[in-house]
PDB file of C-alpha atoms in Angstrom:
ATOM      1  CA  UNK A   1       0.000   0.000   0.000  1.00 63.00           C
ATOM      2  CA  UNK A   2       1.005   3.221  -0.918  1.00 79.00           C
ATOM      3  CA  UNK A   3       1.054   6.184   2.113  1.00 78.00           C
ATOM      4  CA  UNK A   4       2.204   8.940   0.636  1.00 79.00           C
ATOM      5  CA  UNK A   5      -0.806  10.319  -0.694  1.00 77.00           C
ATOM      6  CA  UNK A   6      -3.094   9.299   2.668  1.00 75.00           C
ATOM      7  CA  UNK A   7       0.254  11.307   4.067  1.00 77.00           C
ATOM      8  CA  UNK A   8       0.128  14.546   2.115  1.00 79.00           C
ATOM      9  CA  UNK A   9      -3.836  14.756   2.350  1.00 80.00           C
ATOM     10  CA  UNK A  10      -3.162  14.182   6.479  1.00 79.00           C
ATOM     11  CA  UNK A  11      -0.136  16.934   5.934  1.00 83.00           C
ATOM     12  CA  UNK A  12      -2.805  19.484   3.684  1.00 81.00           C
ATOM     13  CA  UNK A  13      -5.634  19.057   6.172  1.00 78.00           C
ATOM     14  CA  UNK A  14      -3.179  19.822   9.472  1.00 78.00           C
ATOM     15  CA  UNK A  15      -1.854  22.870   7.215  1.00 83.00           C
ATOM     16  CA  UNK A  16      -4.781  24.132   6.347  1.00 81.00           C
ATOM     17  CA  UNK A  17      -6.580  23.747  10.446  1.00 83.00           C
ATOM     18  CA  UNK A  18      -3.518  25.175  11.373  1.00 83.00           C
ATOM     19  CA  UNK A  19      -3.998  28.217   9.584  1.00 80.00           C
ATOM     20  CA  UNK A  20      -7.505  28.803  10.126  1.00 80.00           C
ATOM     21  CA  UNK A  21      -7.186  28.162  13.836  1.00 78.00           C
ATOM     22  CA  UNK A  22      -4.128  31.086  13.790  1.00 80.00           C
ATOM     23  CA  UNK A  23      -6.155  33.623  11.720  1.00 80.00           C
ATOM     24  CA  UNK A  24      -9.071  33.118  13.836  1.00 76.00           C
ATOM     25  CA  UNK A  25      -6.909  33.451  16.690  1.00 82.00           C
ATOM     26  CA  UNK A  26      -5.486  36.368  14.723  1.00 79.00           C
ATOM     27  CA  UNK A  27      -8.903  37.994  14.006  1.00 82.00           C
ATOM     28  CA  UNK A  28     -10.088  37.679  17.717  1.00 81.00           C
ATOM     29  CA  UNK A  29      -7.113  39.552  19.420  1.00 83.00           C
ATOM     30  CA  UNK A  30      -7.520  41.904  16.789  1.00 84.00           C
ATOM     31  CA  UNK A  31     -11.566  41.911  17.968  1.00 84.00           C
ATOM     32  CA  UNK A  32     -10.686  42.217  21.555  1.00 83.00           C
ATOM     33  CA  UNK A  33      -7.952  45.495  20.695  1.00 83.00           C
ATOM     34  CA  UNK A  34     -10.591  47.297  19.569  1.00 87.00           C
ATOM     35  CA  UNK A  35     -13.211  46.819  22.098  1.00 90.00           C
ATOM     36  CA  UNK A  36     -10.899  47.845  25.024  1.00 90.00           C
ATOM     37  CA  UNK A  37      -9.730  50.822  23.303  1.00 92.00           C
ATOM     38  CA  UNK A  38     -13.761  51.557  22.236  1.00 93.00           C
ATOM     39  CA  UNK A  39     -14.180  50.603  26.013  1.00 95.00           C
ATOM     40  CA  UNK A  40     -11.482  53.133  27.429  1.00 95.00           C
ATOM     41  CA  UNK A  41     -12.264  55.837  24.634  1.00 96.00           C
ATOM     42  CA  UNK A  42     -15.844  55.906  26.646  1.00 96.00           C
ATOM     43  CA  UNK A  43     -14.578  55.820  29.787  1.00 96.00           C
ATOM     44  CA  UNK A  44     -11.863  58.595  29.042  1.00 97.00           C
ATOM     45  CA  UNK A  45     -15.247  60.656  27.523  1.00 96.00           C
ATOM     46  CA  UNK A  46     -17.291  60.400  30.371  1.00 96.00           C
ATOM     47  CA  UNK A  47     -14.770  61.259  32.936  1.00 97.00           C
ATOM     48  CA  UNK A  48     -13.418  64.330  31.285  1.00 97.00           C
ATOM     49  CA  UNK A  49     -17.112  65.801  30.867  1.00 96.00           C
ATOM     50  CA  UNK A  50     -17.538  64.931  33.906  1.00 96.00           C
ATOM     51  CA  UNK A  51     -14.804  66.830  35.303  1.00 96.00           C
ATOM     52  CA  UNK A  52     -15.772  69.654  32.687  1.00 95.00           C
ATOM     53  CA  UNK A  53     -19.096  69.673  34.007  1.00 95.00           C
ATOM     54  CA  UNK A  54     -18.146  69.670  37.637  1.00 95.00           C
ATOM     55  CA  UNK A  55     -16.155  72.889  37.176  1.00 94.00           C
ATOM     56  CA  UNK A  56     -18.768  74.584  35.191  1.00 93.00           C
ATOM     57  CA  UNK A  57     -21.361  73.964  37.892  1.00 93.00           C
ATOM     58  CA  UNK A  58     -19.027  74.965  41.049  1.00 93.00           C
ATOM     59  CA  UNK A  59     -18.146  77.991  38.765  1.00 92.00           C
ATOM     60  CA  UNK A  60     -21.954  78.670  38.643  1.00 90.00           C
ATOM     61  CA  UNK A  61     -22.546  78.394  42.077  1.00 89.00           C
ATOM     62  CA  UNK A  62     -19.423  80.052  43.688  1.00 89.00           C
ATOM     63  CA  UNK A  63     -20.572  82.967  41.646  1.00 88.00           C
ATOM     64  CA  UNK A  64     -24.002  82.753  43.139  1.00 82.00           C
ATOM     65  CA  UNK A  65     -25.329  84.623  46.171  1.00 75.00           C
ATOM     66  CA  UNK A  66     -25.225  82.956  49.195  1.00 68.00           C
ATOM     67  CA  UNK A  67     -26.916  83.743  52.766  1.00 66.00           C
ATOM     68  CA  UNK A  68     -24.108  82.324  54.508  1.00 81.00           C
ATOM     69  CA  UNK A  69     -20.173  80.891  54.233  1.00 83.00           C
ATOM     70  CA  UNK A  70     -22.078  77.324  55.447  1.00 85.00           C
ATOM     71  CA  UNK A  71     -24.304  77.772  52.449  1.00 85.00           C
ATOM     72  CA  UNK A  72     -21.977  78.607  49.889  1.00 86.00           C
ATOM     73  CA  UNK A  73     -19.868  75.509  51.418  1.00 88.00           C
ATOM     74  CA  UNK A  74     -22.828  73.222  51.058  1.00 90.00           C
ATOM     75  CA  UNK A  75     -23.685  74.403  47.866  1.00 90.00           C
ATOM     76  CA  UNK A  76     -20.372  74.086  45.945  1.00 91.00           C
ATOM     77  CA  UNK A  77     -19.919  70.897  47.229  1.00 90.00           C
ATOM     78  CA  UNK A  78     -23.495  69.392  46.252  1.00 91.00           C
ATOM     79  CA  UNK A  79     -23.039  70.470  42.699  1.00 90.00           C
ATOM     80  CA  UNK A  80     -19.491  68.836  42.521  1.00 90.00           C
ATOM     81  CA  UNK A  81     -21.091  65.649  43.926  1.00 90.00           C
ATOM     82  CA  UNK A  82     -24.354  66.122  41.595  1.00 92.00           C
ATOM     83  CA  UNK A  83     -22.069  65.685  38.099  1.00 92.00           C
ATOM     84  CA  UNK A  84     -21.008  62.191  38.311  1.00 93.00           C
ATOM     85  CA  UNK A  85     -17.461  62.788  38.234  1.00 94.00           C
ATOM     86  CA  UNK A  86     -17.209  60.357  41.220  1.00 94.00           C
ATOM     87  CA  UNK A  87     -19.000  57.062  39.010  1.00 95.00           C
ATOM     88  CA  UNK A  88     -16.349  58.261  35.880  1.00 96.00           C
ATOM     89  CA  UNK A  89     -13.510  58.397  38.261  1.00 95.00           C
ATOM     90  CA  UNK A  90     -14.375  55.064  39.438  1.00 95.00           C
ATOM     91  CA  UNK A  91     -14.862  53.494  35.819  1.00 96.00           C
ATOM     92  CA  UNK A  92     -11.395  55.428  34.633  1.00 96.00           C
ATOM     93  CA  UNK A  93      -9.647  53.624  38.153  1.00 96.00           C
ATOM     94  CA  UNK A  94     -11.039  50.326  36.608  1.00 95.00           C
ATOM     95  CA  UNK A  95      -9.848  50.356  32.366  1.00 95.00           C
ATOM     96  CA  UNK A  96      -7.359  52.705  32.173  1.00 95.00           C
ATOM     97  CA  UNK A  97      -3.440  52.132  32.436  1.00 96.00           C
ATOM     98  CA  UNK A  98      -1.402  53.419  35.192  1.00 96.00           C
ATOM     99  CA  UNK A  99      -0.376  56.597  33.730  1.00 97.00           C
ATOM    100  CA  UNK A 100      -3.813  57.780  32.709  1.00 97.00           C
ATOM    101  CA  UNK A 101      -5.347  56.691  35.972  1.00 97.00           C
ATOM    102  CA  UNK A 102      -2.538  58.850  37.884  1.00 98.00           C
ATOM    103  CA  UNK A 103      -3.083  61.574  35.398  1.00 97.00           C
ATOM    104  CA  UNK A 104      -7.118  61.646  35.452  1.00 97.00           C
ATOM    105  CA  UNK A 105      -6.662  61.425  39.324  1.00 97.00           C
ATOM    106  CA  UNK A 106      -4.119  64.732  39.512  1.00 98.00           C
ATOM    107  CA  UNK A 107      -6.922  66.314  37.071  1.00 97.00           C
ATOM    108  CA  UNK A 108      -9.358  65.195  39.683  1.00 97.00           C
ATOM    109  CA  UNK A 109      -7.596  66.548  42.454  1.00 97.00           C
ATOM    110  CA  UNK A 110      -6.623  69.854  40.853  1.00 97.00           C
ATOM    111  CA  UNK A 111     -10.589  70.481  40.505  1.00 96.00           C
ATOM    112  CA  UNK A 112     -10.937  69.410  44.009  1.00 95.00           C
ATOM    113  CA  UNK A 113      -8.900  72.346  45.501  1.00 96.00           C
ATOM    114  CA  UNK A 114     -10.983  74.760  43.216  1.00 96.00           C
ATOM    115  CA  UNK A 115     -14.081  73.497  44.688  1.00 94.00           C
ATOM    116  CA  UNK A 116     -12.553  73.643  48.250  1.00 94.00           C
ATOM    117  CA  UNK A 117     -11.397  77.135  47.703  1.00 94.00           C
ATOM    118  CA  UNK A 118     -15.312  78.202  46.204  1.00 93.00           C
ATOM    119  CA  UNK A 119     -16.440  76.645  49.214  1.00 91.00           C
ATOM    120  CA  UNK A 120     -14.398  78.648  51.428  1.00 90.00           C
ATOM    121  CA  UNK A 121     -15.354  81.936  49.565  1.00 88.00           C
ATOM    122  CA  UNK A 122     -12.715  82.477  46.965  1.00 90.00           C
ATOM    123  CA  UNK A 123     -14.423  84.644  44.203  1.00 89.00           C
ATOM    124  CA  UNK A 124     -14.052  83.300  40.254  1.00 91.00           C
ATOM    125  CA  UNK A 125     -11.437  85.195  38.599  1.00 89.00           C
ATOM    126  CA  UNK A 126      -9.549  86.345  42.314  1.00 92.00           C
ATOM    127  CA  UNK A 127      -5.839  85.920  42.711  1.00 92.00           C
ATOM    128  CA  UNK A 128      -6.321  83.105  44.901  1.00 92.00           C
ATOM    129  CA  UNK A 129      -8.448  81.093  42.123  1.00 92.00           C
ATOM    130  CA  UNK A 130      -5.978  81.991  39.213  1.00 94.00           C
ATOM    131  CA  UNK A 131      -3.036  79.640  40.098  1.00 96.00           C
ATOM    132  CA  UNK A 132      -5.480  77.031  41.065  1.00 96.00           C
ATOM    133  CA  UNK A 133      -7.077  77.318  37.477  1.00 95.00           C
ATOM    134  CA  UNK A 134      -3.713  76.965  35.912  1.00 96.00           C
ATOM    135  CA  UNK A 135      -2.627  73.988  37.681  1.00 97.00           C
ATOM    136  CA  UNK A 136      -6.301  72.408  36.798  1.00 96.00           C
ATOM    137  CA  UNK A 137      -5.644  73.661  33.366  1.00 95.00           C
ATOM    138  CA  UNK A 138      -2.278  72.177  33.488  1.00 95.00           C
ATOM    139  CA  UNK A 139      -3.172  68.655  34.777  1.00 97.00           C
ATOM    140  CA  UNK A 140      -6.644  68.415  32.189  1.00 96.00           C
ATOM    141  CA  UNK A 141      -3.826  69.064  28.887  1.00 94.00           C
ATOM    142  CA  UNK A 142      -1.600  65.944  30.587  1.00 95.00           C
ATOM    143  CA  UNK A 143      -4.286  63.872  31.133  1.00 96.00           C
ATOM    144  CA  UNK A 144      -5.680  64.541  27.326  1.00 95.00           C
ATOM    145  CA  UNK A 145      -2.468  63.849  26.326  1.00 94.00           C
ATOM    146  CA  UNK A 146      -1.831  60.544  27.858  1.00 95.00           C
ATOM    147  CA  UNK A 147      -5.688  59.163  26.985  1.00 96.00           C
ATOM    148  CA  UNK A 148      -4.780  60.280  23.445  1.00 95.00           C
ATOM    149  CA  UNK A 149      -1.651  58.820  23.212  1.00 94.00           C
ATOM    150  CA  UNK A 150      -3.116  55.532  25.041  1.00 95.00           C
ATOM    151  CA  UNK A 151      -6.244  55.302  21.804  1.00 94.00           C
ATOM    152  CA  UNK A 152      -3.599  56.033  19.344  1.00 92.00           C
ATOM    153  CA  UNK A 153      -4.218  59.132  18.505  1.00 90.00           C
ATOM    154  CA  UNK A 154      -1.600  61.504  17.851  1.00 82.00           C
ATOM    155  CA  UNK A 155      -1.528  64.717  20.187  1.00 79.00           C
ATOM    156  CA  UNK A 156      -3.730  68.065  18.935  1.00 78.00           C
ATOM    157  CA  UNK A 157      -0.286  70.581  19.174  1.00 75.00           C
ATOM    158  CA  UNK A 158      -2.599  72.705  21.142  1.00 74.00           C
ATOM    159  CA  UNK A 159      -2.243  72.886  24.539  1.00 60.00           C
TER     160      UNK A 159
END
């Protein structure tokens, strides 16, 4: 009996699983890629209008009238809490890498001591508030930067 044909079919049909089993492979990593960076893209989204929104509504309210400091206090610190920014920090703790986690949390904290210093009666557009806008300003072009760099995009030149 002759093997070498039953061979070379045996050979072909290994080959050709082989391949299929790779691409697939191939095609599912490639899958997966794309729907962690879709993932983290979201993520990165909601916690920068998050933190966008945060600012504009302590903004709003620090340059509100207030009976009292307590009010004012109370007030600034509802409408930081009211945004979400806490939930997007949470998710962007969760997906992102180290460096845009440490980035998004200096962001964080940079519009944390804004809202402190509302709350304790620092006016919008006062010398106290204008270094703490700069670091905030500072800390939100980093953080773009790095969740940029992290989807693959290349950086805007901008900031």
């Amino acid at each position: 009996m002759d093997w070498m044909p039953l061979l070379s079919t045996l050979t072909g049909a290994v080959i050709g699983i082989t391949a299929t089993l790779v691409a697939d492979r191939t095609r599912w990593r490639r899958e997966e890629a794309r729907q962690a960076r879709d993932q983290r893209r979201e993520v990165y989204t909601q916690f920068v209008s998050a933190l966008k929104a945060a600012g504009e509504e302590i903004r709003a309210v620090a340059l509100g009238d207030h009976l009292s400091e307590s009010a004012r206090d109370a007030a600034v610190r509802e409408a930081f809490r009211a945004t979400g920014l806490y939930t997007a920090s949470e998710r962007l703790w969760l997906v992102g890498p180290p460096q845009v986690v440490e980035a998004g949390n200096e962001a964080f904290r940079s519009l944390r001591r804004i809202r402190d210093a509302y709350a304790a009666g620092a006016a919008v557009g006062s010398a106290e508030d204008a270094p703490l806008i700069a670091l905030r300003r500072s800390a939100m072009g980093r953080m773009r930067g790095l969740m940029r760099e992290d989807l693959g995009i290349g950086p805007l030149g901008i900031e």
